[in-house]
Tab-separated table of C-alpha atoms in Angstrom:
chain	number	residue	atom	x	y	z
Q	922	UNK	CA	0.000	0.000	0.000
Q	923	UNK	CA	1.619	3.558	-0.998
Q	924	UNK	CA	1.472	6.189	1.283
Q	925	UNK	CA	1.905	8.584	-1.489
Q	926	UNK	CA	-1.288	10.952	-1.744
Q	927	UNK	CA	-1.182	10.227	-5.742
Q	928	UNK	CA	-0.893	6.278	-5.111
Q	929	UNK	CA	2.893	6.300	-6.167
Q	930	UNK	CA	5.476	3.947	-4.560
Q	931	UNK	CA	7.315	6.911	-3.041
Q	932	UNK	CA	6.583	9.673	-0.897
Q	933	UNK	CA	7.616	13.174	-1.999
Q	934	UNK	CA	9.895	13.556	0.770
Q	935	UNK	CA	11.461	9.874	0.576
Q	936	UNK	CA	11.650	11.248	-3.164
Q	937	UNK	CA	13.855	14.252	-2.146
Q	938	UNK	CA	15.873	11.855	0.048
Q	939	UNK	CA	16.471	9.449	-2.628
Q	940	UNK	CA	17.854	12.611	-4.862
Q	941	UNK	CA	20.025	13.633	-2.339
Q	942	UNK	CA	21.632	10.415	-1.299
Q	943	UNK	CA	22.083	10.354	-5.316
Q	944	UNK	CA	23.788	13.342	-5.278
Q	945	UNK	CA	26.330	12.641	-2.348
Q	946	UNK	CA	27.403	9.501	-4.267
Q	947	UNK	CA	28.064	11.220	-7.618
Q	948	UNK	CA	29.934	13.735	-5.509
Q	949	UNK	CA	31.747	11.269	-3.541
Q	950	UNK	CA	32.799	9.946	-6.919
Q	951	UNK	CA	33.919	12.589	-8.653
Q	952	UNK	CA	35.580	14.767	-6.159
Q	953	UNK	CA	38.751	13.022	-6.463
Q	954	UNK	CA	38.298	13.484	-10.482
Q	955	UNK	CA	38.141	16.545	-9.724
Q	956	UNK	CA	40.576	17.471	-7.387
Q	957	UNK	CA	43.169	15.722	-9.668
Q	958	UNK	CA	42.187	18.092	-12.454
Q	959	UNK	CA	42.745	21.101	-9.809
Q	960	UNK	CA	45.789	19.758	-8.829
Q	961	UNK	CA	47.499	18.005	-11.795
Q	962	UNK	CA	50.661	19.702	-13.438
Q	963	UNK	CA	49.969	22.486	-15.775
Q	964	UNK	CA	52.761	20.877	-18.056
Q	965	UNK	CA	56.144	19.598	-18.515
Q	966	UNK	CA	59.495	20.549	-18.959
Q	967	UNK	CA	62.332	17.897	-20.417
Q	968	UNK	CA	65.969	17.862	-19.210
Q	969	UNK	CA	68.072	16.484	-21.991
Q	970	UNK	CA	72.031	15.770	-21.259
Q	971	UNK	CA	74.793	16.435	-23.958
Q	972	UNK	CA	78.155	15.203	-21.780
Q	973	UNK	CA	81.541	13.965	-23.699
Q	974	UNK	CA	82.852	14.357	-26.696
Q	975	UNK	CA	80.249	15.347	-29.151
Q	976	UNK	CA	80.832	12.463	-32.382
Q	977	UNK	CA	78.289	10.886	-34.907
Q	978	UNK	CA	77.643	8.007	-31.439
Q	979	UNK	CA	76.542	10.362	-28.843
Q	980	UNK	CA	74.735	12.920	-31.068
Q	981	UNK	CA	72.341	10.319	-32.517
Q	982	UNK	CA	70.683	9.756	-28.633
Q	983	UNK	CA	70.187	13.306	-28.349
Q	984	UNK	CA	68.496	13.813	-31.622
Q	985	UNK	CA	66.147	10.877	-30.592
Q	986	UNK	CA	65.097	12.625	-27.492
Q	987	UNK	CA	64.860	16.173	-28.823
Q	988	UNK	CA	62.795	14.860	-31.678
Q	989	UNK	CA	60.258	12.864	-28.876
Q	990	UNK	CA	60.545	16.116	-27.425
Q	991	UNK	CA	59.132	17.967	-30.297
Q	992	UNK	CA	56.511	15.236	-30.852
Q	993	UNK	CA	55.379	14.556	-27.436
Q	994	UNK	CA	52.310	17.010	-26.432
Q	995	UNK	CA	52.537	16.196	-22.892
Q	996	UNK	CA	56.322	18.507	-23.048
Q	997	UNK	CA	56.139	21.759	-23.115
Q	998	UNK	CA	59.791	22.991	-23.005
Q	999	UNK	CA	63.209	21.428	-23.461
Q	1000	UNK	CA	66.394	21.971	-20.917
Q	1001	UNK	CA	69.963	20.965	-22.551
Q	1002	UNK	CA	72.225	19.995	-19.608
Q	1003	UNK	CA	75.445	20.636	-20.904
Q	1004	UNK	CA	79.000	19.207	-19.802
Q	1005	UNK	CA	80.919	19.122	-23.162
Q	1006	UNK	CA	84.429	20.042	-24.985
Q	1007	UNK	CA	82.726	19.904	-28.309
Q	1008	UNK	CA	83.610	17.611	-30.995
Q	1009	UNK	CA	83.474	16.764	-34.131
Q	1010	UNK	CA	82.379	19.660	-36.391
Q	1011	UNK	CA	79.966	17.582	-38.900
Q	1012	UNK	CA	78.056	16.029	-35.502
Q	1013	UNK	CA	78.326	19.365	-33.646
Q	1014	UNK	CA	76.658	21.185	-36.585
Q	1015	UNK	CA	73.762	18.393	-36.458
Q	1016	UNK	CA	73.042	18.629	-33.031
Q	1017	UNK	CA	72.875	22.538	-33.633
Q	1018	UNK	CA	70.316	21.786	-36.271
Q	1019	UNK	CA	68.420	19.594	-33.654
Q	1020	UNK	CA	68.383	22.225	-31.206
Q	1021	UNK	CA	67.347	24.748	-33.620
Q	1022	UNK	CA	64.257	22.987	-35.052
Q	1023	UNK	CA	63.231	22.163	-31.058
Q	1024	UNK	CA	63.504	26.217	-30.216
Q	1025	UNK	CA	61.196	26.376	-33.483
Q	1026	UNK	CA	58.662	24.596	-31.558
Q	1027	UNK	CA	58.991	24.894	-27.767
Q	1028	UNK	CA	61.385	27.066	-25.564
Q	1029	UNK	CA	65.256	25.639	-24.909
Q	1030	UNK	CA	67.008	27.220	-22.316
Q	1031	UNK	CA	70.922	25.671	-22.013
Q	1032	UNK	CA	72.515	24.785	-18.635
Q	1033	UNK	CA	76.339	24.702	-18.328
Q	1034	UNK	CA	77.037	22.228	-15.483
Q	1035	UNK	CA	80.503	22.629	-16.504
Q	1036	UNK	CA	81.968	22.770	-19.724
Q	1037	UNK	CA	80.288	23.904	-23.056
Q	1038	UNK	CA	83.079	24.775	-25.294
Q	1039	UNK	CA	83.341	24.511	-28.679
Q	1040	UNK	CA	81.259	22.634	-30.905
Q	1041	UNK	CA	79.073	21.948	-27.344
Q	1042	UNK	CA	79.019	25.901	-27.230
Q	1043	UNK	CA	77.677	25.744	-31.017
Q	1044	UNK	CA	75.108	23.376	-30.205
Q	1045	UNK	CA	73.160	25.642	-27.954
Q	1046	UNK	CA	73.525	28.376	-29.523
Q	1047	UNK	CA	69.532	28.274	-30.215
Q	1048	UNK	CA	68.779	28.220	-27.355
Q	1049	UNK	CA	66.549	31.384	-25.545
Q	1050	UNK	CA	69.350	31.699	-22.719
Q	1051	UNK	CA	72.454	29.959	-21.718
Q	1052	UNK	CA	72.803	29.894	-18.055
Q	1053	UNK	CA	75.893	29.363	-16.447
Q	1054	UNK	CA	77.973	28.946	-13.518
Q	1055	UNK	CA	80.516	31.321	-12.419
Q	1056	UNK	CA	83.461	29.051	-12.615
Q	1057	UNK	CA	82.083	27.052	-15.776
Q	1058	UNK	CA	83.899	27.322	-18.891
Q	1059	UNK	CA	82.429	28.373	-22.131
Q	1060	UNK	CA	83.427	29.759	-25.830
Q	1061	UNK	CA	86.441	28.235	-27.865
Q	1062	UNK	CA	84.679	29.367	-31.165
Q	1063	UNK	CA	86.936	27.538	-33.407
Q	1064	UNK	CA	87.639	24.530	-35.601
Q	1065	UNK	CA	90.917	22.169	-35.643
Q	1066	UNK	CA	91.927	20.281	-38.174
Q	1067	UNK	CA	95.066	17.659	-38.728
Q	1068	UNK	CA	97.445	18.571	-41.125
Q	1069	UNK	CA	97.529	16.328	-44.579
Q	1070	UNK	CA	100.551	13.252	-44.327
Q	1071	UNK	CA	102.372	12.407	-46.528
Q	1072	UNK	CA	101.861	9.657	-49.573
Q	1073	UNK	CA	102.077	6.370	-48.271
Q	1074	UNK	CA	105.255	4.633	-50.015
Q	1075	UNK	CA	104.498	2.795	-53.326
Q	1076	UNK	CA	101.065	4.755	-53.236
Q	1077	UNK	CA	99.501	5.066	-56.942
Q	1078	UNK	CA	96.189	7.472	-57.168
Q	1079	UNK	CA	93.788	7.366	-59.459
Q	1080	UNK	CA	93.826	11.275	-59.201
Q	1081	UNK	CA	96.272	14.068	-57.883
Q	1082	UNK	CA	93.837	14.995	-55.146
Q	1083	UNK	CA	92.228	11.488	-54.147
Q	1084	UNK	CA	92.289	11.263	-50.525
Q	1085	UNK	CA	94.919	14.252	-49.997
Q	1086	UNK	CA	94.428	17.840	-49.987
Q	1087	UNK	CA	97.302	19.967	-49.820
Q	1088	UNK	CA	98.040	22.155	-46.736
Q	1089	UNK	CA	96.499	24.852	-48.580
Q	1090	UNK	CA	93.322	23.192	-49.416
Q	1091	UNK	CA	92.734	21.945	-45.414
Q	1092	UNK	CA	93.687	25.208	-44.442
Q	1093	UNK	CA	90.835	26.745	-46.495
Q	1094	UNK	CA	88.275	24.086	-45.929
Q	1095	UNK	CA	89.171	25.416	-41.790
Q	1096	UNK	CA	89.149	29.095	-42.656
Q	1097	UNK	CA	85.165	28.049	-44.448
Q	1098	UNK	CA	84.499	26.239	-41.106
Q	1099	UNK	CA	85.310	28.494	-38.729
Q	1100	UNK	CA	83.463	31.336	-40.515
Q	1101	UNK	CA	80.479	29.538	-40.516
Q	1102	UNK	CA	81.160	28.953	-37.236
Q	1103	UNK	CA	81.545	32.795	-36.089
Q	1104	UNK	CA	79.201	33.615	-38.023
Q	1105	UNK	CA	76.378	31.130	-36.133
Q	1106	UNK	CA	77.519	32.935	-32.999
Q	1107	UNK	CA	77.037	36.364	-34.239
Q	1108	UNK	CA	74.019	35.640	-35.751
Q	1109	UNK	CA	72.369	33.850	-32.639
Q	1110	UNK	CA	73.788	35.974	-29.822
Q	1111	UNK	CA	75.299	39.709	-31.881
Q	1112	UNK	CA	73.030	41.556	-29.706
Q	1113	UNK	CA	73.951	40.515	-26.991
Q	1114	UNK	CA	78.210	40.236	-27.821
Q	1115	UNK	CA	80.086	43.123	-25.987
Q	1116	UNK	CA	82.792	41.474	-27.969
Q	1117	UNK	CA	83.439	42.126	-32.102
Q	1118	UNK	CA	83.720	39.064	-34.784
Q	1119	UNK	CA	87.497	39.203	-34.652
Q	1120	UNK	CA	87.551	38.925	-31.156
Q	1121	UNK	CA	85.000	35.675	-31.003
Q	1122	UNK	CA	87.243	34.037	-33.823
Q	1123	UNK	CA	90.144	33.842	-31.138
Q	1124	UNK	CA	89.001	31.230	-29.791
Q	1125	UNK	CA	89.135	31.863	-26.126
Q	1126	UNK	CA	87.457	30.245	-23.053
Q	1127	UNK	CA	86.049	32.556	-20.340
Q	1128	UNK	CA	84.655	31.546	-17.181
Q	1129	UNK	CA	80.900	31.382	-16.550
Q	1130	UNK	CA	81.060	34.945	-14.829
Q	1131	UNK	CA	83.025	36.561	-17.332
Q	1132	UNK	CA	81.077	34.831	-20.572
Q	1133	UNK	CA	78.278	36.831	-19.005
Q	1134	UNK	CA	80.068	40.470	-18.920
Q	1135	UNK	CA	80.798	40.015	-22.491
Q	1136	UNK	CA	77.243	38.184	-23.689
Q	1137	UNK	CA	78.628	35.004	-24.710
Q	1138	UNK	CA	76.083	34.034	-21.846
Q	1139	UNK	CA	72.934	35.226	-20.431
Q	1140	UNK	CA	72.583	34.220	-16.600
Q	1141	UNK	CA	74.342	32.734	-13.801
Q	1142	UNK	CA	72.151	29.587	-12.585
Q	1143	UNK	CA	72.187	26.080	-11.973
Q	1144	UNK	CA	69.854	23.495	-13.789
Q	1145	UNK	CA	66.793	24.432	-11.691
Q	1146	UNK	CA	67.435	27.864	-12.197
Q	1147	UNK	CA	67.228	27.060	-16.216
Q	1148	UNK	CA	64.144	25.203	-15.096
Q	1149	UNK	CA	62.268	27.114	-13.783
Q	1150	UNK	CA	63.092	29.528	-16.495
Q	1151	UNK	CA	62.069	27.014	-19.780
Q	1152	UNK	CA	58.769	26.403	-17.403
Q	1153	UNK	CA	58.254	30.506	-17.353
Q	1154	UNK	CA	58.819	30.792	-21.060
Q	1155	UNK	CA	56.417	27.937	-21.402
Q	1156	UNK	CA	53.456	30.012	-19.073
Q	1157	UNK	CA	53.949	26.981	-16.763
Q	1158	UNK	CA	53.505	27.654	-13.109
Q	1159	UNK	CA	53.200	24.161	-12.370
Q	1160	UNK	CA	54.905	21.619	-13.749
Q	1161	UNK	CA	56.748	18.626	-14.205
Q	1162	UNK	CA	60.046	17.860	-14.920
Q	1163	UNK	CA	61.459	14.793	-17.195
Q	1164	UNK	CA	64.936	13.499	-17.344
Q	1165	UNK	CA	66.661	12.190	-20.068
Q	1166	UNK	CA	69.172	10.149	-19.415
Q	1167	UNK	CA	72.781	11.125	-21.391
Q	1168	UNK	CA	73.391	8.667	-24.345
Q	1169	UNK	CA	76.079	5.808	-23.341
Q	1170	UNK	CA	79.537	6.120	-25.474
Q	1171	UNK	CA	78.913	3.279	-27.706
Q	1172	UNK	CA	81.969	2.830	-29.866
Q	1173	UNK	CA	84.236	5.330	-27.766
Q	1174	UNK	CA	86.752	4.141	-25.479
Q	1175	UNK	CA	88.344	6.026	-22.888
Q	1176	UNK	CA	92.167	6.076	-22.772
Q	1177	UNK	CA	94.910	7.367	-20.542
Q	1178	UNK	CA	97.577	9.230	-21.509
Q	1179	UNK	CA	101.300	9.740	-19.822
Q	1180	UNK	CA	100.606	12.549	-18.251
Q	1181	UNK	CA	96.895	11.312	-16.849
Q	1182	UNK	CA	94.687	13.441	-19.406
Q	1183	UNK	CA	92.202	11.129	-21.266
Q	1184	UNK	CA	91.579	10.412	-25.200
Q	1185	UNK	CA	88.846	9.151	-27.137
Q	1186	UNK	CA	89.003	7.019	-29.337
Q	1187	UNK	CA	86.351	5.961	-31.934
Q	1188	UNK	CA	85.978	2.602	-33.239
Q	1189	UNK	CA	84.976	2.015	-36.913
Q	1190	UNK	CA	81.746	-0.474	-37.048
Q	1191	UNK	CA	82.204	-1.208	-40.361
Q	1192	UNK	CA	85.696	-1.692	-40.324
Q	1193	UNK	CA	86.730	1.461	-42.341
Q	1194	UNK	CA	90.138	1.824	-40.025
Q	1195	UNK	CA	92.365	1.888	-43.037
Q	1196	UNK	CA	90.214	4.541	-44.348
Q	1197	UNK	CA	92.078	8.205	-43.831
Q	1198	UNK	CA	89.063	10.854	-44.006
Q	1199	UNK	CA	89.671	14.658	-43.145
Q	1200	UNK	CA	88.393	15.233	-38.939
Q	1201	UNK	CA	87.446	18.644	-38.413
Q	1202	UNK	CA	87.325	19.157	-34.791
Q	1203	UNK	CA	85.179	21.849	-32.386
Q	1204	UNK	CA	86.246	20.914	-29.247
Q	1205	UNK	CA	88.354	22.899	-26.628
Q	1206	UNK	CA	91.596	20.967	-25.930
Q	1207	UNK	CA	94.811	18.892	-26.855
Q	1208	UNK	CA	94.391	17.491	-29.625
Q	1209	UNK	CA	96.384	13.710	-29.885
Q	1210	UNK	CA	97.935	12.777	-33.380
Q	1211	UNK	CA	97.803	9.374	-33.419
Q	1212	UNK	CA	95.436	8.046	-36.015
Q	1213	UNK	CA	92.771	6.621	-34.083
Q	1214	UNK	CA	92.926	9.417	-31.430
Q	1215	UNK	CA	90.326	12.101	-32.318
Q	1216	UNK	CA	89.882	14.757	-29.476
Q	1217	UNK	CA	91.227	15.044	-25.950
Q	1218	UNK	CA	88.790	15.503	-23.129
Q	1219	UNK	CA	91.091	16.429	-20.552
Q	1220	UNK	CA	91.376	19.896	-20.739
């Protein structure tokens, strides 16, 4: 028997009941769905390493992340964490290019932790700031290059220049390196540069506190300071913060020398060792003649 006045199963008040006790549960259901979206991160921020000696191994891992970087929505800005001499000039100038097409999409602030010199100093060029620490080293705008041997004994050619430019010819194909070199850094940071084009082609290393007198940096910081300043150019107040972890030296080896500096040495896959190709170095150094020595980390 209803005790409704209109002969329905429920009573206008056990009705009202019934719609709140309905509305507590959906509440007590979606409140934490809800307080996740309040709370969750507005964004995040990747922190990509680039340590070592910069060759055609230890680029390729950094290109891989910087390109997930550019195709990943959940990341919103890109941190390099430099600690680099440079390196080679061809796998310098495509890590530039990496970094380059990133800052196209996303902002990349650089972080000296502490060396980026050279063709490491190149590579972030790019980037929206360079922060650095006061006793970090940065600069070394240059390119090295070994000097041409001489003809193997018994050597035939199938042309006067196969496989051996004069001293001349290297020389020039330097001179064109470097100036495109110079030229990146005037181009990237001019406004900035308290210091002219001549005086950027000498080479020279400054420490963190001086590369920011003379605008070859923009800010003393640490990594979270660069952090927090990719998340700012981002609009991120929020955020979280990736790590990628720096690529492994596959096919580099580690020597000592006499007096306790360390080599690298690169190991040909394929087996091209007999193979004597031009090396055009940016990296700030010694720089070992022995054939299979190709930049000196030491310094």
């Amino acid at each position: 028997m209803s005790n409704s006045p209109d002969g329905s199963g429920l009573t206008r008040v056990q009705s009202y009941a019934l719609v709140v006790a309905a509305a507590v549960l959906l509440s007590a259901v979606l409140a934490p769905v809800a307080y996740d979206r309040a709370t969750a991160p507005d964004g995040t921020v990747a922190v990509i390493s680039v340590e070592g000696f910069i060759s055609s191994n230890s680029v390729t891992s950094v290109q891989e992340d910087l390109r997930e970087a550019r195709e990943n929505e959940s990341i919103d800005a890109v941190v390099l964490n430099v600690d680099s001499p440079g390196g080679s000039a061809a796998a310098s100038e495509q890590l530039y290019l990496s970094v380059q097409r990133t800052a196209q999409v996303m902002p990349v602030v650089a972080s000296v932790k502490s060396t980026g010199a050279s063709g490491a100093y190149y590579a972030m060029l790019p980037a929206r700031d360079i922060y650095v620490t006061p006793a970090s080293i940065v600069g070394s705008v240059g390119v090295r290059g070994a000097a041409p041997g001489p003809s193997l004994p018994g050597e035939i050619k199938s042309g006067p220049d196969k496989a051996s430019a004069t001293a001349d010819q290297r020389r020039a194909q330097i001179e064109t390196l470097k100036n495109a070199f110079v030229g990146t850094v005037m181009k990237h940071r001019g406004d900035e540069l308290s210091l002219s084009r001549t005086e950027v082609a000498h080479a020279k290393v400054y420490t963190g506190a001086r590369a920011v007198e003379n605008g070859m940096a923009d800010r003393i910081g640490s990594t979270p300071e660069a952090i927090e300043r990719a998340a700012s150019a981002a609009g991120l107040e929020d955020y979280d913060v990736v790590r990628k972890e720096p690529p492994r030296l596959g096919g580099l080896f580690l020597l000592s020398t006499e007096d306790g500096g360390a080599v690298v040495v690169e190991e040909s896959p394929a087996g091209y060792d007999a193979v004597d190709t031009p090396t055009f170095l940016m990296v700030y150094g010694d720089v070992q003649t022995q054939d299979e020595v190709i930049g000196n980390v030491s310094a």
